[in-house]
Amino acid sequence: MVIKLVLRVRAFRTECRSLSGAASARRLLMPARETEAIILKTFPLGEADRLVSFLGRSSGRVRGVAAGARRLKNRYGSTLEVLSHVQLWYVEKETRELVRIQQAELLESFHKAQSDYGLSTGLAVISEVSELVLPEHEVSEPMFRLILLSTREIERTGDWALPLSYFAFWTVRLGGWLPRFDRCSSCAAPFGAQPVFFGAHQSGLFCEKCRYPGMKALHFEARELAERFTGERLDRIAFEPAMRSSAKELREASLTWIEHHIERRLATRELLETA
Ligand SMILES: [Zn+2]
């Protein structure tokens, strides 16, 4: 009787061991996932690795580790530069929040923008805003296309003025944070061609009568540019020097609304003034 019991306990233990063995084998053998992705940001991790935040077309925003990416000779090359458009292979681990990045291949190079100080400032703003507004693991095809289009246009035109304005405006629009552009958020008076006002502590647009002290003006031309942004693709809008101040006003208003909604200041925003 006693012997039988011992045998049963042994059998049970063996079963448990083989079960947990199977589970860990499954963890090790989890198949690699593949996604088209945009590199949002990377941070040094330990001596040799990099922590990478990326927006996968099929995975949403994910964080992972690129092992050995800080070594002089590494298998990632220039694929982990900010806003690089890549094909990524990674492995998810059941128990960890970070995925392991196995391989990255460059689909499209933005080398000119990434290596120029002035242009890279524009990329840094796109990177910071995307990182802050995109929820983790949520697929966002419109934001994926917006980031890609804006980055591509900075690279192609060698100027971030219009692309960044378009990016900020559409981020506000996609976030559902855009106020009405035709009437006052406070008194509902129609705007007409008069300048209207925006500020850091309100999410709306205000008429001359309702404006708060310290608010900045958004002129009629900037609102017309917003209408063009709504109906035309960025790469089909020809940038003329006369549009520069409208693009700036619209960018400033949009970044202000983004800051209002994420409830924090963008660290990269002031770099724009000096770039
Ligand atoms: Zn008003």
PDB file of N, CA and C in Angstrom, residues 171-239:
ATOM      1  N   THR A 171      -2.488  64.469 -37.050  1.00  0.00           N
ATOM      2  CA  THR A 171      -2.442  63.745 -35.767  1.00  0.00           C
ATOM      3  C   THR A 171      -3.590  64.223 -34.880  1.00  0.00           C
ATOM      4  N   VAL A 172      -3.818  65.544 -34.864  1.00  0.00           N
ATOM      5  CA  VAL A 172      -4.920  66.112 -34.086  1.00  0.00           C
ATOM      6  C   VAL A 172      -6.254  65.604 -34.638  1.00  0.00           C
ATOM      7  N   ARG A 173      -6.355  65.578 -35.947  1.00  0.00           N
ATOM      8  CA  ARG A 173      -7.597  65.145 -36.600  1.00  0.00           C
ATOM      9  C   ARG A 173      -7.877  63.668 -36.299  1.00  0.00           C
ATOM     10  N   LEU A 174      -6.845  62.822 -36.470  1.00  0.00           N
ATOM     11  CA  LEU A 174      -7.026  61.385 -36.225  1.00  0.00           C
ATOM     12  C   LEU A 174      -7.299  61.111 -34.745  1.00  0.00           C
ATOM     13  N   GLY A 175      -6.760  61.966 -33.887  1.00  0.00           N
ATOM     14  CA  GLY A 175      -6.997  61.804 -32.452  1.00  0.00           C
ATOM     15  C   GLY A 175      -8.399  62.239 -32.043  1.00  0.00           C
ATOM     16  N   GLY A 176      -9.104  62.900 -32.970  1.00  0.00           N
ATOM     17  CA  GLY A 176     -10.454  63.387 -32.662  1.00  0.00           C
ATOM     18  C   GLY A 176     -10.423  64.650 -31.816  1.00  0.00           C
ATOM     19  N   TRP A 177      -9.322  65.381 -31.872  1.00  0.00           N
ATOM     20  CA  TRP A 177      -9.159  66.552 -31.012  1.00  0.00           C
ATOM     21  C   TRP A 177      -9.309  67.878 -31.753  1.00  0.00           C
ATOM     22  N   LEU A 178      -9.677  67.807 -33.018  1.00  0.00           N
ATOM     23  CA  LEU A 178      -9.731  69.040 -33.813  1.00  0.00           C
ATOM     24  C   LEU A 178     -10.978  69.848 -33.464  1.00  0.00           C
ATOM     25  N   PRO A 179     -10.787  71.137 -33.105  1.00  0.00           N
ATOM     26  CA  PRO A 179     -11.978  71.962 -32.842  1.00  0.00           C
ATOM     27  C   PRO A 179     -12.612  72.377 -34.167  1.00  0.00           C
ATOM     28  N   ARG A 180     -13.777  72.972 -34.102  1.00  0.00           N
ATOM     29  CA  ARG A 180     -14.392  73.495 -35.326  1.00  0.00           C
ATOM     30  C   ARG A 180     -13.563  74.657 -35.838  1.00  0.00           C
ATOM     31  N   PHE A 181     -13.414  74.726 -37.164  1.00  0.00           N
ATOM     32  CA  PHE A 181     -12.626  75.788 -37.774  1.00  0.00           C
ATOM     33  C   PHE A 181     -13.517  76.898 -38.333  1.00  0.00           C
ATOM     34  N   ASP A 182     -14.826  76.760 -38.185  1.00  0.00           N
ATOM     35  CA  ASP A 182     -15.720  77.744 -38.806  1.00  0.00           C
ATOM     36  C   ASP A 182     -16.456  78.630 -37.799  1.00  0.00           C
ATOM     37  N   ARG A 183     -16.472  78.212 -36.510  1.00  0.00           N
ATOM     38  CA  ARG A 183     -17.137  79.071 -35.522  1.00  0.00           C
ATOM     39  C   ARG A 183     -16.467  78.957 -34.150  1.00  0.00           C
ATOM     40  N   CYS A 184     -16.699  79.965 -33.324  1.00  0.00           N
ATOM     41  CA  CYS A 184     -16.042  80.079 -32.030  1.00  0.00           C
ATOM     42  C   CYS A 184     -16.469  78.960 -31.074  1.00  0.00           C
ATOM     43  N   SER A 185     -15.470  78.350 -30.396  1.00  0.00           N
ATOM     44  CA  SER A 185     -15.744  77.265 -29.450  1.00  0.00           C
ATOM     45  C   SER A 185     -16.548  77.751 -28.257  1.00  0.00           C
ATOM     46  N   SER A 186     -16.490  79.037 -27.991  1.00  0.00           N
ATOM     47  CA  SER A 186     -17.176  79.556 -26.812  1.00  0.00           C
ATOM     48  C   SER A 186     -18.565  80.125 -27.147  1.00  0.00           C
ATOM     49  N   CYS A 187     -18.634  81.102 -28.088  1.00  0.00           N
ATOM     50  CA  CYS A 187     -19.913  81.764 -28.347  1.00  0.00           C
ATOM     51  C   CYS A 187     -20.579  81.307 -29.648  1.00  0.00           C
ATOM     52  N   ALA A 188     -19.897  80.421 -30.398  1.00  0.00           N
ATOM     53  CA  ALA A 188     -20.438  79.857 -31.642  1.00  0.00           C
ATOM     54  C   ALA A 188     -20.605  80.872 -32.779  1.00  0.00           C
ATOM     55  N   ALA A 189     -20.033  82.082 -32.632  1.00  0.00           N
ATOM     56  CA  ALA A 189     -20.105  83.061 -33.720  1.00  0.00           C
ATOM     57  C   ALA A 189     -19.278  82.563 -34.908  1.00  0.00           C
ATOM     58  N   PRO A 190     -19.827  82.699 -36.141  1.00  0.00           N
ATOM     59  CA  PRO A 190     -19.056  82.271 -37.325  1.00  0.00           C
ATOM     60  C   PRO A 190     -17.795  83.122 -37.468  1.00  0.00           C
ATOM     61  N   PHE A 191     -16.712  82.493 -37.950  1.00  0.00           N
ATOM     62  CA  PHE A 191     -15.423  83.175 -37.985  1.00  0.00           C
ATOM     63  C   PHE A 191     -15.249  84.167 -39.136  1.00  0.00           C
ATOM     64  N   GLY A 192     -15.737  83.869 -40.316  1.00  0.00           N
ATOM     65  CA  GLY A 192     -15.449  84.743 -41.449  1.00  0.00           C
ATOM     66  C   GLY A 192     -13.964  84.758 -41.745  1.00  0.00           C
ATOM     67  N   ALA A 193     -13.442  85.905 -42.176  1.00  0.00           N
ATOM     68  CA  ALA A 193     -12.032  85.977 -42.574  1.00  0.00           C
ATOM     69  C   ALA A 193     -11.146  86.568 -41.481  1.00  0.00           C
ATOM     70  N   GLN A 194     -11.737  86.827 -40.310  1.00  0.00           N
ATOM     71  CA  GLN A 194     -10.956  87.417 -39.210  1.00  0.00           C
ATOM     72  C   GLN A 194      -9.981  86.401 -38.611  1.00  0.00           C
ATOM     73  N   PRO A 195      -8.858  86.908 -38.008  1.00  0.00           N
ATOM     74  CA  PRO A 195      -7.983  85.978 -37.300  1.00  0.00           C
ATOM     75  C   PRO A 195      -8.726  85.369 -36.102  1.00  0.00           C
ATOM     76  N   VAL A 196      -8.426  84.116 -35.781  1.00  0.00           N
ATOM     77  CA  VAL A 196      -9.027  83.474 -34.608  1.00  0.00           C
ATOM     78  C   VAL A 196      -7.894  83.036 -33.680  1.00  0.00           C
ATOM     79  N   PHE A 197      -8.226  82.517 -32.496  1.00  0.00           N
ATOM     80  CA  PHE A 197      -7.170  82.349 -31.482  1.00  0.00           C
ATOM     81  C   PHE A 197      -7.171  80.976 -30.814  1.00  0.00           C
ATOM     82  N   PHE A 198      -5.942  80.536 -30.479  1.00  0.00           N
ATOM     83  CA  PHE A 198      -5.785  79.255 -29.776  1.00  0.00           C
ATOM     84  C   PHE A 198      -4.796  79.455 -28.631  1.00  0.00           C
ATOM     85  N   GLY A 199      -4.882  78.595 -27.624  1.00  0.00           N
ATOM     86  CA  GLY A 199      -3.968  78.716 -26.488  1.00  0.00           C
ATOM     87  C   GLY A 199      -3.743  77.379 -25.810  1.00  0.00           C
ATOM     88  N   ALA A 200      -2.744  77.381 -24.929  1.00  0.00           N
ATOM     89  CA  ALA A 200      -2.283  76.137 -24.318  1.00  0.00           C
ATOM     90  C   ALA A 200      -3.292  75.509 -23.356  1.00  0.00           C
ATOM     91  N   HIS A 201      -4.203  76.292 -22.815  1.00  0.00           N
ATOM     92  CA  HIS A 201      -5.062  75.738 -21.770  1.00  0.00           C
ATOM     93  C   HIS A 201      -6.479  75.419 -22.221  1.00  0.00           C
ATOM     94  N   GLN A 202      -6.763  75.666 -23.509  1.00  0.00           N
ATOM     95  CA  GLN A 202      -8.080  75.321 -24.048  1.00  0.00           C
ATOM     96  C   GLN A 202      -7.897  74.518 -25.329  1.00  0.00           C
ATOM     97  N   SER A 203      -8.842  73.644 -25.612  1.00  0.00           N
ATOM     98  CA  SER A 203      -8.686  72.829 -26.819  1.00  0.00           C
ATOM     99  C   SER A 203      -9.398  73.426 -28.028  1.00  0.00           C
ATOM    100  N   GLY A 204     -10.005  74.584 -27.879  1.00  0.00           N
ATOM    101  CA  GLY A 204     -10.802  75.134 -28.971  1.00  0.00           C
ATOM    102  C   GLY A 204     -10.140  76.238 -29.775  1.00  0.00           C
ATOM    103  N   LEU A 205     -10.951  76.849 -30.637  1.00  0.00           N
ATOM    104  CA  LEU A 205     -10.561  78.050 -31.382  1.00  0.00           C
ATOM    105  C   LEU A 205     -11.551  79.143 -30.999  1.00  0.00           C
ATOM    106  N   PHE A 206     -11.028  80.342 -30.760  1.00  0.00           N
ATOM    107  CA  PHE A 206     -11.870  81.386 -30.196  1.00  0.00           C
ATOM    108  C   PHE A 206     -11.881  82.654 -31.050  1.00  0.00           C
ATOM    109  N   CYS A 207     -13.004  83.384 -30.979  1.00  0.00           N
ATOM    110  CA  CYS A 207     -13.105  84.643 -31.711  1.00  0.00           C
ATOM    111  C   CYS A 207     -12.411  85.755 -30.907  1.00  0.00           C
ATOM    112  N   GLU A 208     -12.295  86.893 -31.542  1.00  0.00           N
ATOM    113  CA  GLU A 208     -11.628  88.050 -30.934  1.00  0.00           C
ATOM    114  C   GLU A 208     -12.232  88.404 -29.566  1.00  0.00           C
ATOM    115  N   LYS A 209     -13.563  88.310 -29.489  1.00  0.00           N
ATOM    116  CA  LYS A 209     -14.262  88.676 -28.248  1.00  0.00           C
ATOM    117  C   LYS A 209     -14.011  87.676 -27.114  1.00  0.00           C
ATOM    118  N   CYS A 210     -13.930  86.392 -27.462  1.00  0.00           N
ATOM    119  CA  CYS A 210     -13.840  85.329 -26.440  1.00  0.00           C
ATOM    120  C   CYS A 210     -12.402  84.922 -26.122  1.00  0.00           C
ATOM    121  N   ARG A 211     -11.429  85.445 -26.857  1.00  0.00           N
ATOM    122  CA  ARG A 211     -10.043  85.005 -26.658  1.00  0.00           C
ATOM    123  C   ARG A 211      -9.568  85.300 -25.236  1.00  0.00           C
ATOM    124  N   TYR A 212      -8.684  84.431 -24.750  1.00  0.00           N
ATOM    125  CA  TYR A 212      -8.076  84.640 -23.435  1.00  0.00           C
ATOM    126  C   TYR A 212      -6.743  85.358 -23.626  1.00  0.00           C
ATOM    127  N   PRO A 213      -6.242  86.038 -22.593  1.00  0.00           N
ATOM    128  CA  PRO A 213      -4.930  86.682 -22.717  1.00  0.00           C
ATOM    129  C   PRO A 213      -3.864  85.626 -23.010  1.00  0.00           C
ATOM    130  N   GLY A 214      -2.894  85.970 -23.847  1.00  0.00           N
ATOM    131  CA  GLY A 214      -1.789  85.055 -24.156  1.00  0.00           C
ATOM    132  C   GLY A 214      -2.059  84.114 -25.312  1.00  0.00           C
ATOM    133  N   MET A 215      -3.282  84.147 -25.841  1.00  0.00           N
ATOM    134  CA  MET A 215      -3.585  83.262 -26.977  1.00  0.00           C
ATOM    135  C   MET A 215      -2.923  83.772 -28.255  1.00  0.00           C
ATOM    136  N   LYS A 216      -2.639  82.823 -29.168  1.00  0.00           N
ATOM    137  CA  LYS A 216      -1.989  83.191 -30.435  1.00  0.00           C
ATOM    138  C   LYS A 216      -2.985  83.141 -31.579  1.00  0.00           C
ATOM    139  N   ALA A 217      -2.670  83.919 -32.628  1.00  0.00           N
ATOM    140  CA  ALA A 217      -3.602  84.027 -33.752  1.00  0.00           C
ATOM    141  C   ALA A 217      -3.402  82.928 -34.786  1.00  0.00           C
ATOM    142  N   LEU A 218      -4.520  82.495 -35.329  1.00  0.00           N
ATOM    143  CA  LEU A 218      -4.517  81.604 -36.492  1.00  0.00           C
ATOM    144  C   LEU A 218      -5.258  82.375 -37.580  1.00  0.00           C
ATOM    145  N   HIS A 219      -4.488  82.828 -38.583  1.00  0.00           N
ATOM    146  CA  HIS A 219      -5.095  83.667 -39.602  1.00  0.00           C
ATOM    147  C   HIS A 219      -5.902  82.859 -40.611  1.00  0.00           C
ATOM    148  N   PHE A 220      -6.689  83.582 -41.385  1.00  0.00           N
ATOM    149  CA  PHE A 220      -7.562  82.973 -42.378  1.00  0.00           C
ATOM    150  C   PHE A 220      -6.795  82.035 -43.321  1.00  0.00           C
ATOM    151  N   GLU A 221      -5.589  82.473 -43.746  1.00  0.00           N
ATOM    152  CA  GLU A 221      -4.789  81.675 -44.689  1.00  0.00           C
ATOM    153  C   GLU A 221      -4.391  80.334 -44.072  1.00  0.00           C
ATOM    154  N   ALA A 222      -4.122  80.339 -42.764  1.00  0.00           N
ATOM    155  CA  ALA A 222      -3.748  79.084 -42.092  1.00  0.00           C
ATOM    156  C   ALA A 222      -4.941  78.139 -42.030  1.00  0.00           C
ATOM    157  N   ARG A 223      -6.140  78.721 -41.872  1.00  0.00           N
ATOM    158  CA  ARG A 223      -7.348  77.870 -41.865  1.00  0.00           C
ATOM    159  C   ARG A 223      -7.634  77.338 -43.265  1.00  0.00           C
ATOM    160  N   GLU A 224      -7.292  78.142 -44.279  1.00  0.00           N
ATOM    161  CA  GLU A 224      -7.435  77.650 -45.658  1.00  0.00           C
ATOM    162  C   GLU A 224      -6.462  76.497 -45.922  1.00  0.00           C
ATOM    163  N   LEU A 225      -5.266  76.617 -45.349  1.00  0.00           N
ATOM    164  CA  LEU A 225      -4.283  75.541 -45.515  1.00  0.00           C
ATOM    165  C   LEU A 225      -4.800  74.256 -44.848  1.00  0.00           C
ATOM    166  N   ALA A 226      -5.446  74.409 -43.700  1.00  0.00           N
ATOM    167  CA  ALA A 226      -6.030  73.247 -43.009  1.00  0.00           C
ATOM    168  C   ALA A 226      -7.055  72.561 -43.907  1.00  0.00           C
ATOM    169  N   GLU A 227      -7.803  73.376 -44.636  1.00  0.00           N
ATOM    170  CA  GLU A 227      -8.800  72.798 -45.530  1.00  0.00           C
ATOM    171  C   GLU A 227      -8.129  72.032 -46.671  1.00  0.00           C
ATOM    172  N   ARG A 228      -7.016  72.581 -47.172  1.00  0.00           N
ATOM    173  CA  ARG A 228      -6.278  71.860 -48.225  1.00  0.00           C
ATOM    174  C   ARG A 228      -5.728  70.548 -47.671  1.00  0.00           C
ATOM    175  N   PHE A 229      -5.186  70.594 -46.434  1.00  0.00           N
ATOM    176  CA  PHE A 229      -4.653  69.380 -45.803  1.00  0.00           C
ATOM    177  C   PHE A 229      -5.739  68.310 -45.685  1.00  0.00           C
ATOM    178  N   THR A 230      -6.952  68.748 -45.422  1.00  0.00           N
ATOM    179  CA  THR A 230      -8.054  67.802 -45.263  1.00  0.00           C
ATOM    180  C   THR A 230      -8.374  67.095 -46.573  1.00  0.00           C
ATOM    181  N   GLY A 231      -8.272  67.841 -47.678  1.00  0.00           N
ATOM    182  CA  GLY A 231      -8.712  67.277 -48.950  1.00  0.00           C
ATOM    183  C   GLY A 231      -7.618  66.825 -49.896  1.00  0.00           C
ATOM    184  N   GLU A 232      -6.362  67.247 -49.667  1.00  0.00           N
ATOM    185  CA  GLU A 232      -5.303  66.894 -50.613  1.00  0.00           C
ATOM    186  C   GLU A 232      -4.185  66.147 -49.908  1.00  0.00           C
ATOM    187  N   ARG A 233      -3.562  65.242 -50.638  1.00  0.00           N
ATOM    188  CA  ARG A 233      -2.429  64.529 -50.058  1.00  0.00           C
ATOM    189  C   ARG A 233      -1.211  65.421 -50.003  1.00  0.00           C
ATOM    190  N   LEU A 234      -0.425  65.268 -48.951  1.00  0.00           N
ATOM    191  CA  LEU A 234       0.759  66.096 -48.747  1.00  0.00           C
ATOM    192  C   LEU A 234       1.677  66.152 -49.974  1.00  0.00           C
ATOM    193  N   ASP A 235       1.907  65.006 -50.611  1.00  0.00           N
ATOM    194  CA  ASP A 235       2.855  64.997 -51.734  1.00  0.00           C
ATOM    195  C   ASP A 235       2.282  65.611 -53.002  1.00  0.00           C
ATOM    196  N   ARG A 236       1.016  66.061 -52.948  1.00  0.00           N
ATOM    197  CA  ARG A 236       0.443  66.738 -54.120  1.00  0.00           C
ATOM    198  C   ARG A 236       0.292  68.234 -53.877  1.00  0.00           C
ATOM    199  N   ILE A 237       0.685  68.674 -52.695  1.00  0.00           N
ATOM    200  CA  ILE A 237       0.591  70.107 -52.396  1.00  0.00           C
ATOM    201  C   ILE A 237       1.947  70.755 -52.656  1.00  0.00           C
ATOM    202  N   ALA A 238       1.977  71.700 -53.600  1.00  0.00           N
ATOM    203  CA  ALA A 238       3.234  72.374 -53.902  1.00  0.00           C
ATOM    204  C   ALA A 238       3.475  73.460 -52.856  1.00  0.00           C
ATOM    205  N   PHE A 239       4.643  73.415 -52.249  1.00  0.00           N
ATOM    206  CA  PHE A 239       4.949  74.381 -51.194  1.00  0.00           C
ATOM    207  C   PHE A 239       5.509  75.658 -51.793  1.00  0.00           C
TER     208      PHE A 239
END
